CSV table of C-alpha atoms in Angstrom, one decimal:
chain,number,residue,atom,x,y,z
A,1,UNK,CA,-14.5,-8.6,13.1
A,2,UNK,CA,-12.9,-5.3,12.8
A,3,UNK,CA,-11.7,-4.3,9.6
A,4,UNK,CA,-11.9,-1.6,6.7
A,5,UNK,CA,-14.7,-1.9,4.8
A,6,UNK,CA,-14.6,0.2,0.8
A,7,UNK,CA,-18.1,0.0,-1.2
A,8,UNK,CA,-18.9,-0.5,-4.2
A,9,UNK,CA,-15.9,-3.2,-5.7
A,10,UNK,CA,-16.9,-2.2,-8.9
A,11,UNK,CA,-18.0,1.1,-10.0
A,12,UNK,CA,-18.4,2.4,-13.2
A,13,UNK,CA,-18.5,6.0,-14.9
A,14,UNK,CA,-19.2,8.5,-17.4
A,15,UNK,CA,-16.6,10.6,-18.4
A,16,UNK,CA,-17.1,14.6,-16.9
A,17,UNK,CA,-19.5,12.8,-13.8
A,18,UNK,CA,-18.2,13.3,-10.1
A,19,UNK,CA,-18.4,9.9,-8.3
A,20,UNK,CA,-17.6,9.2,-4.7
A,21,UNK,CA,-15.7,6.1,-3.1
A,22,UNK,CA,-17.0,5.1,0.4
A,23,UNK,CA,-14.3,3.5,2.6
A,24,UNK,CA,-15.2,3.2,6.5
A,25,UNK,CA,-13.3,1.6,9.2
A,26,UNK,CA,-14.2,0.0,13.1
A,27,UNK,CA,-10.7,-0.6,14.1
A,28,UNK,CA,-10.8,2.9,16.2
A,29,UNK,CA,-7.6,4.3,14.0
A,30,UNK,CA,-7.0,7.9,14.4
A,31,UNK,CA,-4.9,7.9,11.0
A,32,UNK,CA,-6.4,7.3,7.1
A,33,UNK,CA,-5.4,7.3,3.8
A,34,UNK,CA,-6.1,7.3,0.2
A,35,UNK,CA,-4.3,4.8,-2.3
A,36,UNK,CA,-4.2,5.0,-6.1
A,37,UNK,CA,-2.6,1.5,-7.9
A,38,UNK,CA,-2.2,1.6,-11.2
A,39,UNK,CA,-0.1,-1.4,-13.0
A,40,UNK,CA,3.6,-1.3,-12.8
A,41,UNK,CA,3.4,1.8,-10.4
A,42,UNK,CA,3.1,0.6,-7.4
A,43,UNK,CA,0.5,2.9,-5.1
A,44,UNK,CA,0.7,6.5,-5.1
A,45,UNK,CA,-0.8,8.5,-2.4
A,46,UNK,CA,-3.8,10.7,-3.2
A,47,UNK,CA,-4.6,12.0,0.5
A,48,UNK,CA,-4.4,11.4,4.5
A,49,UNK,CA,-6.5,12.1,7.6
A,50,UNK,CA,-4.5,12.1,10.8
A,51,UNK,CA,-7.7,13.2,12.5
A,52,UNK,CA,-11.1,14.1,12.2
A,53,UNK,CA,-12.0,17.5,10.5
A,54,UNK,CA,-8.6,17.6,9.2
A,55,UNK,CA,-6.7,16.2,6.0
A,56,UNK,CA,-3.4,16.7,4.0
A,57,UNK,CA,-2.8,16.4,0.6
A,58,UNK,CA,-0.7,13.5,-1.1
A,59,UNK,CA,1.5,12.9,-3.8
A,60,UNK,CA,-1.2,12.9,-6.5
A,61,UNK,CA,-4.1,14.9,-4.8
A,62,UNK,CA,-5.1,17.1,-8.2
A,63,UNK,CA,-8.1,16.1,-9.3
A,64,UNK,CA,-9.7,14.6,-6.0
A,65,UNK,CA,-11.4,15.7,-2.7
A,66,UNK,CA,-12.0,13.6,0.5
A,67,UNK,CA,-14.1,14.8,3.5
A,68,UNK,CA,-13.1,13.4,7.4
A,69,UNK,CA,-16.7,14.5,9.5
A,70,UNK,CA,-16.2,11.2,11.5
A,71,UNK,CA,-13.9,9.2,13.0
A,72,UNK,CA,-14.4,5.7,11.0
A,73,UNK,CA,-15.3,7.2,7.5
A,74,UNK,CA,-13.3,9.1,4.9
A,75,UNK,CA,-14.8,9.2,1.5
A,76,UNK,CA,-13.2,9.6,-1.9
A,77,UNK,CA,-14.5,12.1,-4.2
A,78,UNK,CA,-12.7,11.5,-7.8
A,79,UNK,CA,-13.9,14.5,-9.6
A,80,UNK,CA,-14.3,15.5,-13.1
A,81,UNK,CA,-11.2,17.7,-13.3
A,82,UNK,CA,-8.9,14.3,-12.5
A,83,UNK,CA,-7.6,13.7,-16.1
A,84,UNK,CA,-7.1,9.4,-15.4
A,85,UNK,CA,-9.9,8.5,-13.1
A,86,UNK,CA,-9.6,4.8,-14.2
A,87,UNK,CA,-7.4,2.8,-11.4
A,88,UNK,CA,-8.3,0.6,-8.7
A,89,UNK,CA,-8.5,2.7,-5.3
A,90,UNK,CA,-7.2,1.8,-2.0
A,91,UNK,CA,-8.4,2.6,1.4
A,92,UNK,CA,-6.2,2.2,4.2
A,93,UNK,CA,-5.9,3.4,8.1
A,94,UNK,CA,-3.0,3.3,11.5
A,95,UNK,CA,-3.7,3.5,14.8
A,96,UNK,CA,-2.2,7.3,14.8
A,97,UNK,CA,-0.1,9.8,12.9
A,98,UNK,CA,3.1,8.6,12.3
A,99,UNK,CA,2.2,5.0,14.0
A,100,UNK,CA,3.4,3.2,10.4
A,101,UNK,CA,6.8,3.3,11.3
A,102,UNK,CA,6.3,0.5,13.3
A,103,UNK,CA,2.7,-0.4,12.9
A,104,UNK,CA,1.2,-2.0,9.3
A,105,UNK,CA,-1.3,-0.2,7.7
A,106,UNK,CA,-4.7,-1.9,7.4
A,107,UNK,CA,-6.2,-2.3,4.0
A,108,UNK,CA,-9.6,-2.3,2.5
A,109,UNK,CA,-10.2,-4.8,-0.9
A,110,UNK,CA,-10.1,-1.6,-2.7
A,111,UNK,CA,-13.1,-0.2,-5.0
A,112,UNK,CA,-12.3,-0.5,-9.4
A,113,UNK,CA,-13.4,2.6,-11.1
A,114,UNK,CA,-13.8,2.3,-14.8
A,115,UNK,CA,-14.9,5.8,-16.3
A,116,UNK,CA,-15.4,5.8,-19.7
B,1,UNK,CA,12.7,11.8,-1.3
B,2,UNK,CA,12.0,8.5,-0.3
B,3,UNK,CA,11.8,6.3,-2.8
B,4,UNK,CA,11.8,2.5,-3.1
B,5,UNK,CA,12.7,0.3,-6.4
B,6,UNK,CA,11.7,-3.7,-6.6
B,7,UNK,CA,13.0,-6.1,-9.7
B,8,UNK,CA,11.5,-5.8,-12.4
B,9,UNK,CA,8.7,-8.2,-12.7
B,10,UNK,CA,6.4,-10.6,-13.0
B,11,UNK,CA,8.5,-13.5,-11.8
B,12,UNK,CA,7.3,-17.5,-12.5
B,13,UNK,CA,8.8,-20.2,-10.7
B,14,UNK,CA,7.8,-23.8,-10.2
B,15,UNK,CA,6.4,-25.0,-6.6
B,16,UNK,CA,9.1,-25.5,-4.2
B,17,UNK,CA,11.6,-23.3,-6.2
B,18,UNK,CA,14.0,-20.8,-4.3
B,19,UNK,CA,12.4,-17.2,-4.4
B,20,UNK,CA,14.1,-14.0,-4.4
B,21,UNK,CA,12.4,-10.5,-5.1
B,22,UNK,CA,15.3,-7.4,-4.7
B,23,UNK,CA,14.1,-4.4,-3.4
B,24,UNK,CA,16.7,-1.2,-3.0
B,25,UNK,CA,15.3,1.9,-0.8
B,26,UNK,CA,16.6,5.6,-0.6
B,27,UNK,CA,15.3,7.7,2.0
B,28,UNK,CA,16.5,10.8,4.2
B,29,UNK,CA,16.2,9.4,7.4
B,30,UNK,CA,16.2,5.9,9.3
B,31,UNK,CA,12.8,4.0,7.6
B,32,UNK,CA,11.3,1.0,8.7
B,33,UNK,CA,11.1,-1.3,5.7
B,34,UNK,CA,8.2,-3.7,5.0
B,35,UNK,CA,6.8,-6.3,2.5
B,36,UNK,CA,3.2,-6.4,1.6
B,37,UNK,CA,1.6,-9.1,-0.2
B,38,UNK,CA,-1.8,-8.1,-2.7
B,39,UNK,CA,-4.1,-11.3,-3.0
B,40,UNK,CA,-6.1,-11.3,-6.4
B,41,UNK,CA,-9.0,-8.9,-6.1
B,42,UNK,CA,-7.9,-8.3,-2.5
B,43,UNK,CA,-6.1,-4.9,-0.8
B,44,UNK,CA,-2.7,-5.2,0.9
B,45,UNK,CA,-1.5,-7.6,3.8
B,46,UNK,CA,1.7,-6.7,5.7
B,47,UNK,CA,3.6,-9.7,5.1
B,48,UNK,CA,7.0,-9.1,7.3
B,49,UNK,CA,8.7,-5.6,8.5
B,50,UNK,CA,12.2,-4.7,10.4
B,51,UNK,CA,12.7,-1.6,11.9
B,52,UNK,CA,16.2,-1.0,12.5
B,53,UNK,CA,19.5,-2.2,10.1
B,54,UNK,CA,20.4,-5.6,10.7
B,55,UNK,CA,17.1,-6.8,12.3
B,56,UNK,CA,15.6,-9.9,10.3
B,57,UNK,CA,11.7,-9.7,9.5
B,58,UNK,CA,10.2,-13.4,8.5
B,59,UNK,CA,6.5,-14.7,8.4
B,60,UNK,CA,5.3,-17.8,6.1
B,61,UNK,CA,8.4,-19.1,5.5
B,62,UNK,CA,9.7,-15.8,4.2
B,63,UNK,CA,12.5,-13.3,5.3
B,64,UNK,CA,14.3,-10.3,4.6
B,65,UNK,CA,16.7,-8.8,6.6
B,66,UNK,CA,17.6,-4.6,7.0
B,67,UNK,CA,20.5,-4.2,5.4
B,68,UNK,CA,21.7,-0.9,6.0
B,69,UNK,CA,24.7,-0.4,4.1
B,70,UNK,CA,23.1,-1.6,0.8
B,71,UNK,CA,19.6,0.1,1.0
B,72,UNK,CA,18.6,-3.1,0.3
B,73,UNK,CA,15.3,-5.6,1.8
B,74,UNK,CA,15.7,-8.4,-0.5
B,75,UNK,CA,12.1,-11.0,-0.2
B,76,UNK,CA,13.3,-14.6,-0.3
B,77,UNK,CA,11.5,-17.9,0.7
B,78,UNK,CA,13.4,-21.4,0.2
B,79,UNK,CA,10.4,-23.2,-1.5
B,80,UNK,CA,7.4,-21.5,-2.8
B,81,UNK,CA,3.9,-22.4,-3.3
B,82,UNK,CA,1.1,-22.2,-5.9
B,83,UNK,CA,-0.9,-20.2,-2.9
B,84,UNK,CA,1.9,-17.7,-3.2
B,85,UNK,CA,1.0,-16.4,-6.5
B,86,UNK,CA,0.3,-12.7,-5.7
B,87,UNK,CA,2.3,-9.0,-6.2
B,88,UNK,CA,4.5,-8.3,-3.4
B,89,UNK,CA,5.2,-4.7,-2.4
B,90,UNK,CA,8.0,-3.4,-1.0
B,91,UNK,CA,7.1,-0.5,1.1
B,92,UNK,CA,9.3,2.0,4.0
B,93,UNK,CA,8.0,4.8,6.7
B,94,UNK,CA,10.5,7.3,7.1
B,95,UNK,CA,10.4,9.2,10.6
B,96,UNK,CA,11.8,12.2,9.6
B,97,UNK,CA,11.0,15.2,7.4
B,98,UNK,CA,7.8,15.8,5.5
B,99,UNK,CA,7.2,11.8,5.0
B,100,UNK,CA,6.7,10.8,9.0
B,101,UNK,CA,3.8,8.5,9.6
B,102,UNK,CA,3.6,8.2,5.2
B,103,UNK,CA,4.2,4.6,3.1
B,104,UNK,CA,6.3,4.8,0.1
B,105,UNK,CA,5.5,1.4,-2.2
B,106,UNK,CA,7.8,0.1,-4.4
B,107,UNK,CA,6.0,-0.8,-8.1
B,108,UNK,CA,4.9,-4.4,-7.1
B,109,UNK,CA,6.5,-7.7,-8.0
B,110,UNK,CA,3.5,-9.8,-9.7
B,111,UNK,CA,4.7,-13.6,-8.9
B,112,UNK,CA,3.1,-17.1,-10.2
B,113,UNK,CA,4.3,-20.3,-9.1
B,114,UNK,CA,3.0,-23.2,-11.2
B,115,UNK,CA,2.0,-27.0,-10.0
């Protein structure tokens, strides 16, 4: 089955370490993204891929790095300088740029980061 | 910007109960609106969308319809379930400016329907 697939569920931290959320995807979408969820805000948007070797920042990209080298993969890097790392992460991907409009996104069950 | 505001939450209700969830949208274009539905422990599920004002998005027994000259994609189903305990999202994709091809989430609607 084709889906989105986001390893580990749970991940936990030290505070001032650099830890990396894997997310990768067979569904052949061109488009990904990066989802923060933190209770009573809704999800915020940290970053987006529209294609490989190429990605824009989001709303809340401070504090965070992502690579795109291939196609189905787009990992999270939530770095020391990010002030709140603690939130559960979404991964999500669409067919192509812009193709939300009129195409759902496809989720991943989402990795929980605890730093402490 | 876009932005997107749902009722305040969380909302309990008793199975077969009537369910509303408001959601109110502003954005600088002409969005497509969606609901999204977040399982326990699981990542989102598109649960309905519309596209253009006035159409009428519906799946599972729920519905909400575009309305255009309210901003407005009110969730409503006419007789919940205990298996639709979850946080609904209220979500819209604006074609124009700087937000084409993006999400915008309202803050989630935690509901629990009881036995």
């Amino acid at each position: 089955d084709g889906g989105i697939t986001q390893s580990p569920k749970y991940l936990f931290r030290k505070e001032g370490q650099n830890v990396t959320l894997s997310c990768e995807q067979n569904l052949n979408h061109d488009a990904m993204y990066w989802y923060r969820q933190d209770p009573g805000q809704g999800l915020r948007l940290i970053y987006y891929s529209q294609i490989v070797n190429d990605f824009q920042k989001g709303d809340i990209a401070e504090g965070y790095s992502v690579s795109r080298e291939k196609k189905e993969s787009f990992p999270l890097t939530v770095t020391s300088a990010q002030k709140n790392p603690t939130a559960f992460y979404l991964c999500a991907s669409s067919i192509s740029p812009g193709s939300s409009y009129n195409s759902p996104l496809h989720f991943g069950n989402g990795t929980r980061l605890t730093v402490t | 910007g876009d932005s997107v505001t749902q009722m305040e939450g969380p909302v309990t209700l008793s199975e077969e109960a009537f369910l509303t969830i408001n959601c109110t949208y502003t954005a600088t274009g002409y969005p497509s609106l969606f609901w999204y539905v977040q399982y326990p422990g699981e990542g989102l599920q598109l649960l309905l969308k519309a596209t253009k004002a006035d159409d009428k998005g519906s799946n599972k027994g729920f519905e909400a319809t575009y309305r255009k000259e309210t901003t407005s994609f009110h969730l409503e189903k006419g007789s919940v379930q205990v298996s639709d305990s979850a946080v609904y999202f209220c979500a819209l994709s604006d074609k124009s400016g700087t937000s084409y091809g993006k999400l915008t989430f309202g803050q989630g609607t935690i509901l629990t329907v009881h036995p």
